[in-house]
PDB file of N, CA and C in Angstrom:
ATOM      1  N   MET P   1       0.863  -1.213   0.009  1.00  0.00           N
ATOM      2  CA  MET P   1      -0.021  -0.001   0.046  1.00  0.00           C
ATOM      3  C   MET P   1       0.951   1.306  -0.054  1.00  0.00           C
ATOM      4  N   SER P   2       0.578   2.159  -0.873  1.00  0.00           N
ATOM      5  CA  SER P   2       1.672   3.311  -0.878  1.00  0.00           C
ATOM      6  C   SER P   2       1.008   4.421   0.068  1.00  0.00           C
ATOM      7  N   VAL P   3       1.698   5.585   0.128  1.00  0.00           N
ATOM      8  CA  VAL P   3       1.552   6.594   1.007  1.00  0.00           C
ATOM      9  C   VAL P   3       0.211   7.220   0.366  1.00  0.00           C
ATOM     10  N   VAL P   4      -0.250   7.324  -0.735  1.00  0.00           N
ATOM     11  CA  VAL P   4      -1.266   7.875  -1.300  1.00  0.00           C
ATOM     12  C   VAL P   4      -2.567   7.099  -0.959  1.00  0.00           C
ATOM     13  N   ASP P   5      -2.258   5.697  -0.700  1.00  0.00           N
ATOM     14  CA  ASP P   5      -3.635   5.011  -0.431  1.00  0.00           C
ATOM     15  C   ASP P   5      -3.968   5.098   1.058  1.00  0.00           C
ATOM     16  N   THR P   6      -2.784   5.360   1.799  1.00  0.00           N
ATOM     17  CA  THR P   6      -3.233   5.219   3.177  1.00  0.00           C
ATOM     18  C   THR P   6      -3.645   6.708   3.836  1.00  0.00           C
ATOM     19  N   LYS P   7      -3.376   7.758   2.753  1.00  0.00           N
ATOM     20  CA  LYS P   7      -3.686   9.120   3.154  1.00  0.00           C
ATOM     21  C   LYS P   7      -5.237   9.113   3.477  1.00  0.00           C
ATOM     22  N   VAL P   8      -5.548   9.849   4.809  1.00  0.00           N
ATOM     23  CA  VAL P   8      -6.883  10.149   4.981  1.00  0.00           C
ATOM     24  C   VAL P   8      -7.338  11.405   4.513  1.00  0.00           C
ATOM     25  N   ASP P   9      -8.557  11.432   4.017  1.00  0.00           N
ATOM     26  CA  ASP P   9      -9.053  12.729   3.559  1.00  0.00           C
ATOM     27  C   ASP P   9      -9.407  13.738   4.671  1.00  0.00           C
ATOM     28  N   HIS P  10      -8.753  14.776   4.671  1.00  0.00           N
ATOM     29  CA  HIS P  10      -8.948  15.737   5.790  1.00  0.00           C
ATOM     30  C   HIS P  10      -9.712  17.003   5.242  1.00  0.00           C
ATOM     31  N   SER P  11     -10.926  16.581   5.078  1.00  0.00           N
ATOM     32  CA  SER P  11     -11.963  17.705   4.717  1.00  0.00           C
ATOM     33  C   SER P  11     -13.256  17.628   5.597  1.00  0.00           C
ATOM     34  N   VAL P  12     -13.903  18.721   5.668  1.00  0.00           N
ATOM     35  CA  VAL P  12     -14.926  18.990   6.651  1.00  0.00           C
ATOM     36  C   VAL P  12     -16.326  19.211   5.786  1.00  0.00           C
ATOM     37  N   ARG P  13     -17.143  18.419   5.987  1.00  0.00           N
ATOM     38  CA  ARG P  13     -18.521  18.607   5.336  1.00  0.00           C
ATOM     39  C   ARG P  13     -19.623  19.073   6.371  1.00  0.00           C
ATOM     40  N   LEU P  14     -20.087  20.236   6.142  1.00  0.00           N
ATOM     41  CA  LEU P  14     -21.096  20.866   6.909  1.00  0.00           C
ATOM     42  C   LEU P  14     -22.359  20.869   6.183  1.00  0.00           C
ATOM     43  N   LEU P  15     -23.515  20.541   7.183  1.00  0.00           N
ATOM     44  CA  LEU P  15     -24.681  20.730   6.763  1.00  0.00           C
ATOM     45  C   LEU P  15     -25.335  21.458   7.960  1.00  0.00           C
ATOM     46  N   PHE P  16     -25.985  22.634   7.595  1.00  0.00           N
ATOM     47  CA  PHE P  16     -26.616  23.486   8.760  1.00  0.00           C
ATOM     48  C   PHE P  16     -27.618  24.270   8.262  1.00  0.00           C
ATOM     49  N   GLU P  17     -28.505  24.754   8.999  1.00  0.00           N
ATOM     50  CA  GLU P  17     -29.587  25.366   8.746  1.00  0.00           C
ATOM     51  C   GLU P  17     -29.628  26.865   9.303  1.00  0.00           C
ATOM     52  N   LEU P  18     -29.932  27.892   8.560  1.00  0.00           N
ATOM     53  CA  LEU P  18     -29.725  29.268   9.142  1.00  0.00           C
ATOM     54  C   LEU P  18     -31.031  30.071   8.905  1.00  0.00           C
ATOM     55  N   SER P  19     -31.654  30.465   9.771  1.00  0.00           N
ATOM     56  CA  SER P  19     -32.851  31.156   9.666  1.00  0.00           C
ATOM     57  C   SER P  19     -32.418  32.834   9.669  1.00  0.00           C
ATOM     58  N   ARG P  20     -33.281  33.717   9.055  1.00  0.00           N
ATOM     59  CA  ARG P  20     -33.045  35.039   9.167  1.00  0.00           C
ATOM     60  C   ARG P  20     -32.961  35.594  10.692  1.00  0.00           C
ATOM     61  N   ASP P  21     -33.870  34.947  11.528  1.00  0.00           N
ATOM     62  CA  ASP P  21     -33.707  35.225  13.064  1.00  0.00           C
ATOM     63  C   ASP P  21     -32.421  34.929  13.778  1.00  0.00           C
ATOM     64  N   ASP P  22     -31.762  33.950  13.239  1.00  0.00           N
ATOM     65  CA  ASP P  22     -30.349  33.626  13.841  1.00  0.00           C
ATOM     66  C   ASP P  22     -29.459  34.846  13.638  1.00  0.00           C
ATOM     67  N   ASN P  23     -29.270  35.089  12.211  1.00  0.00           N
ATOM     68  CA  ASN P  23     -28.192  36.182  11.932  1.00  0.00           C
ATOM     69  C   ASN P  23     -28.634  36.914  10.745  1.00  0.00           C
ATOM     70  N   PRO P  24     -29.454  37.980  10.847  1.00  0.00           N
ATOM     71  CA  PRO P  24     -29.978  38.612   9.666  1.00  0.00           C
ATOM     72  C   PRO P  24     -29.056  39.151   8.729  1.00  0.00           C
ATOM     73  N   ARG P  25     -27.874  39.603   9.036  1.00  0.00           N
ATOM     74  CA  ARG P  25     -26.919  40.161   8.076  1.00  0.00           C
ATOM     75  C   ARG P  25     -26.244  38.960   7.419  1.00  0.00           C
ATOM     76  N   LEU P  26     -25.980  37.742   7.890  1.00  0.00           N
ATOM     77  CA  LEU P  26     -25.336  36.631   7.293  1.00  0.00           C
ATOM     78  C   LEU P  26     -26.354  36.180   6.284  1.00  0.00           C
ATOM     79  N   PHE P  27     -27.480  35.996   6.769  1.00  0.00           N
ATOM     80  CA  PHE P  27     -28.691  35.515   5.799  1.00  0.00           C
ATOM     81  C   PHE P  27     -28.802  36.186   4.707  1.00  0.00           C
ATOM     82  N   ASP P  28     -29.056  37.498   4.799  1.00  0.00           N
ATOM     83  CA  ASP P  28     -29.284  38.445   3.706  1.00  0.00           C
ATOM     84  C   ASP P  28     -28.155  38.360   2.756  1.00  0.00           C
ATOM     85  N   ASP P  29     -26.826  38.299   3.234  1.00  0.00           N
ATOM     86  CA  ASP P  29     -25.803  38.075   2.414  1.00  0.00           C
ATOM     87  C   ASP P  29     -25.542  36.996   1.551  1.00  0.00           C
ATOM     88  N   LEU P  30     -25.931  35.815   2.363  1.00  0.00           N
ATOM     89  CA  LEU P  30     -25.888  34.514   1.680  1.00  0.00           C
ATOM     90  C   LEU P  30     -26.992  34.322   0.589  1.00  0.00           C
ATOM     91  N   MET P  31     -28.140  35.053   0.938  1.00  0.00           N
ATOM     92  CA  MET P  31     -29.325  34.825   0.054  1.00  0.00           C
ATOM     93  C   MET P  31     -29.270  35.611  -1.209  1.00  0.00           C
ATOM     94  N   ARG P  32     -28.234  36.320  -1.435  1.00  0.00           N
ATOM     95  CA  ARG P  32     -27.857  37.043  -2.601  1.00  0.00           C
ATOM     96  C   ARG P  32     -27.567  36.130  -3.722  1.00  0.00           C
ATOM     97  N   PHE P  33     -27.014  34.970  -3.463  1.00  0.00           N
ATOM     98  CA  PHE P  33     -26.557  33.941  -4.282  1.00  0.00           C
ATOM     99  C   PHE P  33     -27.772  32.940  -4.368  1.00  0.00           C
ATOM    100  N   ASN P  34     -27.758  32.246  -5.557  1.00  0.00           N
ATOM    101  CA  ASN P  34     -28.566  31.064  -5.463  1.00  0.00           C
ATOM    102  C   ASN P  34     -28.074  29.825  -4.933  1.00  0.00           C
ATOM    103  N   LYS P  35     -28.738  28.836  -4.578  1.00  0.00           N
ATOM    104  CA  LYS P  35     -28.349  27.754  -4.041  1.00  0.00           C
ATOM    105  C   LYS P  35     -27.161  27.256  -4.766  1.00  0.00           C
ATOM    106  N   GLY P  36     -26.090  26.828  -4.355  1.00  0.00           N
ATOM    107  CA  GLY P  36     -24.975  26.266  -4.909  1.00  0.00           C
ATOM    108  C   GLY P  36     -23.636  26.728  -4.678  1.00  0.00           C
ATOM    109  N   PRO P  37     -22.697  26.424  -5.486  1.00  0.00           N
ATOM    110  CA  PRO P  37     -21.230  26.889  -5.422  1.00  0.00           C
ATOM    111  C   PRO P  37     -21.102  28.356  -4.921  1.00  0.00           C
ATOM    112  N   LYS P  38     -21.758  29.267  -5.632  1.00  0.00           N
ATOM    113  CA  LYS P  38     -21.516  30.675  -5.366  1.00  0.00           C
ATOM    114  C   LYS P  38     -21.830  30.909  -3.944  1.00  0.00           C
ATOM    115  N   ARG P  39     -22.913  30.166  -3.324  1.00  0.00           N
ATOM    116  CA  ARG P  39     -23.249  30.429  -1.909  1.00  0.00           C
ATOM    117  C   ARG P  39     -22.204  29.899  -1.137  1.00  0.00           C
ATOM    118  N   VAL P  40     -22.008  28.685  -1.455  1.00  0.00           N
ATOM    119  CA  VAL P  40     -20.834  28.007  -0.487  1.00  0.00           C
ATOM    120  C   VAL P  40     -19.585  28.593  -0.477  1.00  0.00           C
ATOM    121  N   ASN P  41     -19.037  29.247  -1.818  1.00  0.00           N
ATOM    122  CA  ASN P  41     -17.877  29.936  -1.758  1.00  0.00           C
ATOM    123  C   ASN P  41     -18.002  31.253  -0.918  1.00  0.00           C
ATOM    124  N   ARG P  42     -19.001  31.812  -0.946  1.00  0.00           N
ATOM    125  CA  ARG P  42     -19.173  33.182  -0.091  1.00  0.00           C
ATOM    126  C   ARG P  42     -19.142  32.821   1.233  1.00  0.00           C
ATOM    127  N   LEU P  43     -19.724  31.713   1.877  1.00  0.00           N
ATOM    128  CA  LEU P  43     -19.660  31.327   3.216  1.00  0.00           C
ATOM    129  C   LEU P  43     -18.137  30.924   3.559  1.00  0.00           C
ATOM    130  N   ARG P  44     -17.604  30.168   2.682  1.00  0.00           N
ATOM    131  CA  ARG P  44     -16.148  29.980   2.832  1.00  0.00           C
ATOM    132  C   ARG P  44     -15.342  31.169   2.910  1.00  0.00           C
ATOM    133  N   PHE P  45     -15.508  32.098   2.036  1.00  0.00           N
ATOM    134  CA  PHE P  45     -14.696  33.332   2.239  1.00  0.00           C
ATOM    135  C   PHE P  45     -15.071  34.026   3.388  1.00  0.00           C
ATOM    136  N   LEU P  46     -16.385  34.036   3.912  1.00  0.00           N
ATOM    137  CA  LEU P  46     -16.546  34.851   5.094  1.00  0.00           C
ATOM    138  C   LEU P  46     -16.061  34.129   6.391  1.00  0.00           C
ATOM    139  N   ALA P  47     -16.096  32.773   6.362  1.00  0.00           N
ATOM    140  CA  ALA P  47     -15.350  32.055   7.399  1.00  0.00           C
ATOM    141  C   ALA P  47     -13.915  32.348   7.584  1.00  0.00           C
ATOM    142  N   HIS P  48     -13.170  32.337   6.368  1.00  0.00           N
ATOM    143  CA  HIS P  48     -11.838  32.505   6.274  1.00  0.00           C
ATOM    144  C   HIS P  48     -11.480  34.050   6.769  1.00  0.00           C
ATOM    145  N   GLU P  49     -12.137  34.945   6.248  1.00  0.00           N
ATOM    146  CA  GLU P  49     -11.868  36.416   6.716  1.00  0.00           C
ATOM    147  C   GLU P  49     -12.326  36.514   8.145  1.00  0.00           C
ATOM    148  N   GLY P  50     -13.167  35.797   8.745  1.00  0.00           N
ATOM    149  CA  GLY P  50     -13.649  35.931  10.156  1.00  0.00           C
ATOM    150  C   GLY P  50     -12.554  35.223  11.089  1.00  0.00           C
ATOM    151  N   LEU P  51     -11.797  34.259  10.570  1.00  0.00           N
ATOM    152  CA  LEU P  51     -10.743  33.492  11.162  1.00  0.00           C
ATOM    153  C   LEU P  51      -9.584  34.488  11.257  1.00  0.00           C
ATOM    154  N   LEU P  52      -9.473  35.133  10.159  1.00  0.00           N
ATOM    155  CA  LEU P  52      -8.164  36.216  10.166  1.00  0.00           C
ATOM    156  C   LEU P  52      -8.430  37.184  11.093  1.00  0.00           C
ATOM    157  N   ALA P  53      -9.756  37.884  11.079  1.00  0.00           N
ATOM    158  CA  ALA P  53      -9.852  38.996  12.030  1.00  0.00           C
ATOM    159  C   ALA P  53      -9.880  38.525  13.240  1.00  0.00           C
ATOM    160  N   GLN P  54     -10.442  37.273  13.591  1.00  0.00           N
ATOM    161  CA  GLN P  54     -10.275  36.785  15.074  1.00  0.00           C
ATOM    162  C   GLN P  54      -8.921  36.639  15.457  1.00  0.00           C
ATOM    163  N   GLN P  55      -7.998  36.174  14.631  1.00  0.00           N
ATOM    164  CA  GLN P  55      -6.477  36.124  15.103  1.00  0.00           C
ATOM    165  C   GLN P  55      -5.772  37.464  15.367  1.00  0.00           C
ATOM    166  N   TRP P  56      -6.198  38.203  14.393  1.00  0.00           N
ATOM    167  CA  TRP P  56      -5.797  39.772  14.471  1.00  0.00           C
ATOM    168  C   TRP P  56      -6.188  40.304  15.763  1.00  0.00           C
ATOM    169  N   ASN P  57      -7.583  40.226  16.063  1.00  0.00           N
ATOM    170  CA  ASN P  57      -8.026  40.718  17.335  1.00  0.00           C
ATOM    171  C   ASN P  57      -7.538  40.179  18.504  1.00  0.00           C
ATOM    172  N   LEU P  58      -7.208  38.913  18.527  1.00  0.00           N
ATOM    173  CA  LEU P  58      -6.637  38.351  19.786  1.00  0.00           C
ATOM    174  C   LEU P  58      -4.992  38.609  19.917  1.00  0.00           C
ATOM    175  N   GLY P  59      -4.462  39.192  18.749  1.00  0.00           N
ATOM    176  CA  GLY P  59      -3.123  39.554  18.883  1.00  0.00           C
ATOM    177  C   GLY P  59      -2.923  40.919  19.403  1.00  0.00           C
ATOM    178  N   MET P  60      -3.962  41.711  19.364  1.00  0.00           N
ATOM    179  CA  MET P  60      -4.054  43.164  19.983  1.00  0.00           C
ATOM    180  C   MET P  60      -4.446  43.115  21.510  1.00  0.00           C
ATOM    181  N   THR P  61      -3.519  42.511  22.341  1.00  0.00           N
ATOM    182  CA  THR P  61      -4.042  42.473  23.687  1.00  0.00           C
ATOM    183  C   THR P  61      -3.581  43.558  24.525  1.00  0.00           C
ATOM    184  N   VAL P  62      -2.432  44.249  24.137  1.00  0.00           N
ATOM    185  CA  VAL P  62      -1.881  45.443  24.754  1.00  0.00           C
ATOM    186  C   VAL P  62      -2.264  46.652  24.048  1.00  0.00           C
ATOM    187  N   GLN P  63      -2.793  47.378  24.790  1.00  0.00           N
ATOM    188  CA  GLN P  63      -3.245  48.808  24.359  1.00  0.00           C
ATOM    189  C   GLN P  63      -2.569  49.708  25.197  1.00  0.00           C
ATOM    190  N   VAL P  64      -1.954  50.708  24.320  1.00  0.00           N
ATOM    191  CA  VAL P  64      -1.347  51.841  24.974  1.00  0.00           C
ATOM    192  C   VAL P  64      -2.010  53.063  25.139  1.00  0.00           C
ATOM    193  N   PRO P  65      -2.352  53.464  26.412  1.00  0.00           N
ATOM    194  CA  PRO P  65      -3.071  54.594  26.704  1.00  0.00           C
ATOM    195  C   PRO P  65      -2.739  55.823  26.178  1.00  0.00           C
ATOM    196  N   MET P  66      -3.601  56.526  25.375  1.00  0.00           N
ATOM    197  CA  MET P  66      -3.303  57.829  24.907  1.00  0.00           C
ATOM    198  C   MET P  66      -3.689  58.921  25.837  1.00  0.00           C
ATOM    199  N   PRO P  67      -3.058  59.986  25.867  1.00  0.00           N
ATOM    200  CA  PRO P  67      -3.823  61.150  26.554  1.00  0.00           C
ATOM    201  C   PRO P  67      -5.034  61.544  25.802  1.00  0.00           C
ATOM    202  N   PRO P  68      -5.995  62.174  26.680  1.00  0.00           N
ATOM    203  CA  PRO P  68      -7.359  62.528  25.975  1.00  0.00           C
ATOM    204  C   PRO P  68      -7.107  63.508  24.918  1.00  0.00           C
ATOM    205  N   VAL P  69      -6.192  64.562  25.182  1.00  0.00           N
ATOM    206  CA  VAL P  69      -5.946  65.477  24.318  1.00  0.00           C
ATOM    207  C   VAL P  69      -5.402  65.095  22.860  1.00  0.00           C
ATOM    208  N   ALA P  70      -4.602  63.976  22.892  1.00  0.00           N
ATOM    209  CA  ALA P  70      -4.003  63.424  21.731  1.00  0.00           C
ATOM    210  C   ALA P  70      -4.760  62.412  21.009  1.00  0.00           C
ATOM    211  N   ALA P  71      -5.810  61.894  21.720  1.00  0.00           N
ATOM    212  CA  ALA P  71      -6.706  60.819  21.135  1.00  0.00           C
ATOM    213  C   ALA P  71      -7.661  61.535  20.170  1.00  0.00           C
ATOM    214  N   PRO P  72      -7.663  60.985  18.852  1.00  0.00           N
ATOM    215  CA  PRO P  72      -8.625  61.546  17.960  1.00  0.00           C
ATOM    216  C   PRO P  72      -9.936  60.934  18.124  1.00  0.00           C
ATOM    217  N   LYS P  73     -11.034  61.650  17.928  1.00  0.00           N
ATOM    218  CA  LYS P  73     -12.363  61.238  17.933  1.00  0.00           C
ATOM    219  C   LYS P  73     -12.767  60.484  16.582  1.00  0.00           C
ATOM    220  N   ALA P  74     -12.430  59.347  16.432  1.00  0.00           N
ATOM    221  CA  ALA P  74     -12.537  58.592  15.351  1.00  0.00           C
ATOM    222  C   ALA P  74     -14.005  57.838  15.354  1.00  0.00           C
ATOM    223  N   PRO P  75     -14.796  57.682  14.308  1.00  0.00           N
ATOM    224  CA  PRO P  75     -15.951  57.180  14.301  1.00  0.00           C
ATOM    225  C   PRO P  75     -15.771  55.726  14.693  1.00  0.00           C
ATOM    226  N   GLN P  76     -16.672  54.955  15.403  1.00  0.00           N
ATOM    227  CA  GLN P  76     -16.701  53.643  15.641  1.00  0.00           C
ATOM    228  C   GLN P  76     -16.908  52.805  14.311  1.00  0.00           C
ATOM    229  N   ALA P  77     -16.222  51.656  14.083  1.00  0.00           N
ATOM    230  CA  ALA P  77     -16.379  50.949  13.019  1.00  0.00           C
ATOM    231  C   ALA P  77     -17.628  49.891  13.074  1.00  0.00           C
ATOM    232  N   GLY P  78     -18.205  49.965  14.317  1.00  0.00           N
ATOM    233  CA  GLY P  78     -19.362  49.105  14.407  1.00  0.00           C
ATOM    234  C   GLY P  78     -19.183  47.830  15.016  1.00  0.00           C
ATOM    235  N   VAL P  79     -17.870  47.563  15.628  1.00  0.00           N
ATOM    236  CA  VAL P  79     -17.541  46.193  16.128  1.00  0.00           C
ATOM    237  C   VAL P  79     -17.409  46.547  17.616  1.00  0.00           C
ATOM    238  N   ASP P  80     -18.120  45.792  18.173  1.00  0.00           N
ATOM    239  CA  ASP P  80     -18.114  45.737  19.762  1.00  0.00           C
ATOM    240  C   ASP P  80     -17.067  44.707  20.173  1.00  0.00           C
ATOM    241  N   LEU P  81     -16.030  45.118  20.770  1.00  0.00           N
ATOM    242  CA  LEU P  81     -15.018  44.330  21.197  1.00  0.00           C
ATOM    243  C   LEU P  81     -15.261  43.244  22.044  1.00  0.00           C
ATOM    244  N   ALA P  82     -16.153  43.670  23.040  1.00  0.00           N
ATOM    245  CA  ALA P  82     -16.541  42.688  24.080  1.00  0.00           C
ATOM    246  C   ALA P  82     -17.264  41.620  23.424  1.00  0.00           C
ATOM    247  N   VAL P  83     -18.222  41.937  22.494  1.00  0.00           N
ATOM    248  CA  VAL P  83     -18.851  40.783  21.840  1.00  0.00           C
ATOM    249  C   VAL P  83     -17.902  39.873  20.924  1.00  0.00           C
ATOM    250  N   ALA P  84     -16.943  40.546  20.346  1.00  0.00           N
ATOM    251  CA  ALA P  84     -15.845  39.965  19.397  1.00  0.00           C
ATOM    252  C   ALA P  84     -15.394  38.972  20.389  1.00  0.00           C
ATOM    253  N   ARG P  85     -14.872  39.452  21.550  1.00  0.00           N
ATOM    254  CA  ARG P  85     -14.057  38.543  22.327  1.00  0.00           C
ATOM    255  C   ARG P  85     -14.990  37.360  22.664  1.00  0.00           C
ATOM    256  N   GLN P  86     -16.087  37.527  23.050  1.00  0.00           N
ATOM    257  CA  GLN P  86     -17.024  36.450  23.526  1.00  0.00           C
ATOM    258  C   GLN P  86     -17.252  35.467  22.342  1.00  0.00           C
ATOM    259  N   THR P  87     -17.406  36.012  21.221  1.00  0.00           N
ATOM    260  CA  THR P  87     -17.546  35.155  19.953  1.00  0.00           C
ATOM    261  C   THR P  87     -16.261  34.293  19.889  1.00  0.00           C
ATOM    262  N   SER P  88     -15.057  34.897  19.923  1.00  0.00           N
ATOM    263  CA  SER P  88     -13.779  34.272  19.856  1.00  0.00           C
ATOM    264  C   SER P  88     -13.695  33.131  20.996  1.00  0.00           C
ATOM    265  N   GLN P  89     -14.070  33.502  22.190  1.00  0.00           N
ATOM    266  CA  GLN P  89     -14.001  32.468  23.230  1.00  0.00           C
ATOM    267  C   GLN P  89     -14.902  31.201  22.813  1.00  0.00           C
ATOM    268  N   ALA P  90     -16.105  31.512  22.401  1.00  0.00           N
ATOM    269  CA  ALA P  90     -17.191  30.504  22.179  1.00  0.00           C
ATOM    270  C   ALA P  90     -16.704  29.604  20.868  1.00  0.00           C
ATOM    271  N   PHE P  91     -15.813  29.898  20.209  1.00  0.00           N
ATOM    272  CA  PHE P  91     -15.291  28.905  18.986  1.00  0.00           C
ATOM    273  C   PHE P  91     -13.942  28.554  19.189  1.00  0.00           C
ATOM    274  N   GLU P  92     -13.390  28.884  20.515  1.00  0.00           N
ATOM    275  CA  GLU P  92     -11.891  28.315  20.796  1.00  0.00           C
ATOM    276  C   GLU P  92     -12.053  26.830  20.738  1.00  0.00           C
ATOM    277  N   ILE P  93     -10.822  26.272  20.184  1.00  0.00           N
ATOM    278  CA  ILE P  93     -10.755  24.736  20.178  1.00  0.00           C
ATOM    279  C   ILE P  93     -10.314  24.437  21.676  1.00  0.00           C
ATOM    280  N   SER P  94     -11.114  23.385  22.270  1.00  0.00           N
ATOM    281  CA  SER P  94     -11.067  23.103  23.657  1.00  0.00           C
ATOM    282  C   SER P  94     -10.046  21.973  23.899  1.00  0.00           C
ATOM    283  N   GLY P  95      -9.988  21.111  22.784  1.00  0.00           N
ATOM    284  CA  GLY P  95      -9.312  19.998  22.969  1.00  0.00           C
ATOM    285  C   GLY P  95      -9.671  18.994  23.954  1.00  0.00           C
ATOM    286  N   GLY P  96     -10.919  18.991  24.474  1.00  0.00           N
ATOM    287  CA  GLY P  96     -11.400  18.252  25.447  1.00  0.00           C
ATOM    288  C   GLY P  96     -12.023  16.958  24.834  1.00  0.00           C
ATOM    289  N   ALA P  97     -12.808  16.113  25.579  1.00  0.00           N
ATOM    290  CA  ALA P  97     -13.385  14.921  25.178  1.00  0.00           C
ATOM    291  C   ALA P  97     -14.483  14.974  24.185  1.00  0.00           C
ATOM    292  N   GLU P  98     -14.975  16.180  24.124  1.00  0.00           N
ATOM    293  CA  GLU P  98     -16.240  16.305  23.217  1.00  0.00           C
ATOM    294  C   GLU P  98     -15.854  16.303  21.668  1.00  0.00           C
ATOM    295  N   ASP P  99     -14.489  16.605  21.530  1.00  0.00           N
ATOM    296  CA  ASP P  99     -13.911  16.821  20.236  1.00  0.00           C
ATOM    297  C   ASP P  99     -13.990  15.387  19.451  1.00  0.00           C
TER     298      ASP P  99
END
């Protein structure tokens, strides 16, 4: 038996149901595409970008305080860091027995 024959397929197949009540923004974004590869690719892209954003956010643990005078009044990007942190914690790999 060759190495190719013994190689295990390391792919993930997901089947899930999403209603608009669960996540309206994600639902509306995915519904732009007909059922099929375009919708799957969009979800794959969003998952990948979310993973990158999560890792970037976790890497920014040290914040340098700025004096109030020097701090610019920038508009909020619409991201609540407390919610982002909770989401990151919810999807951490635990390595426990349930895996």
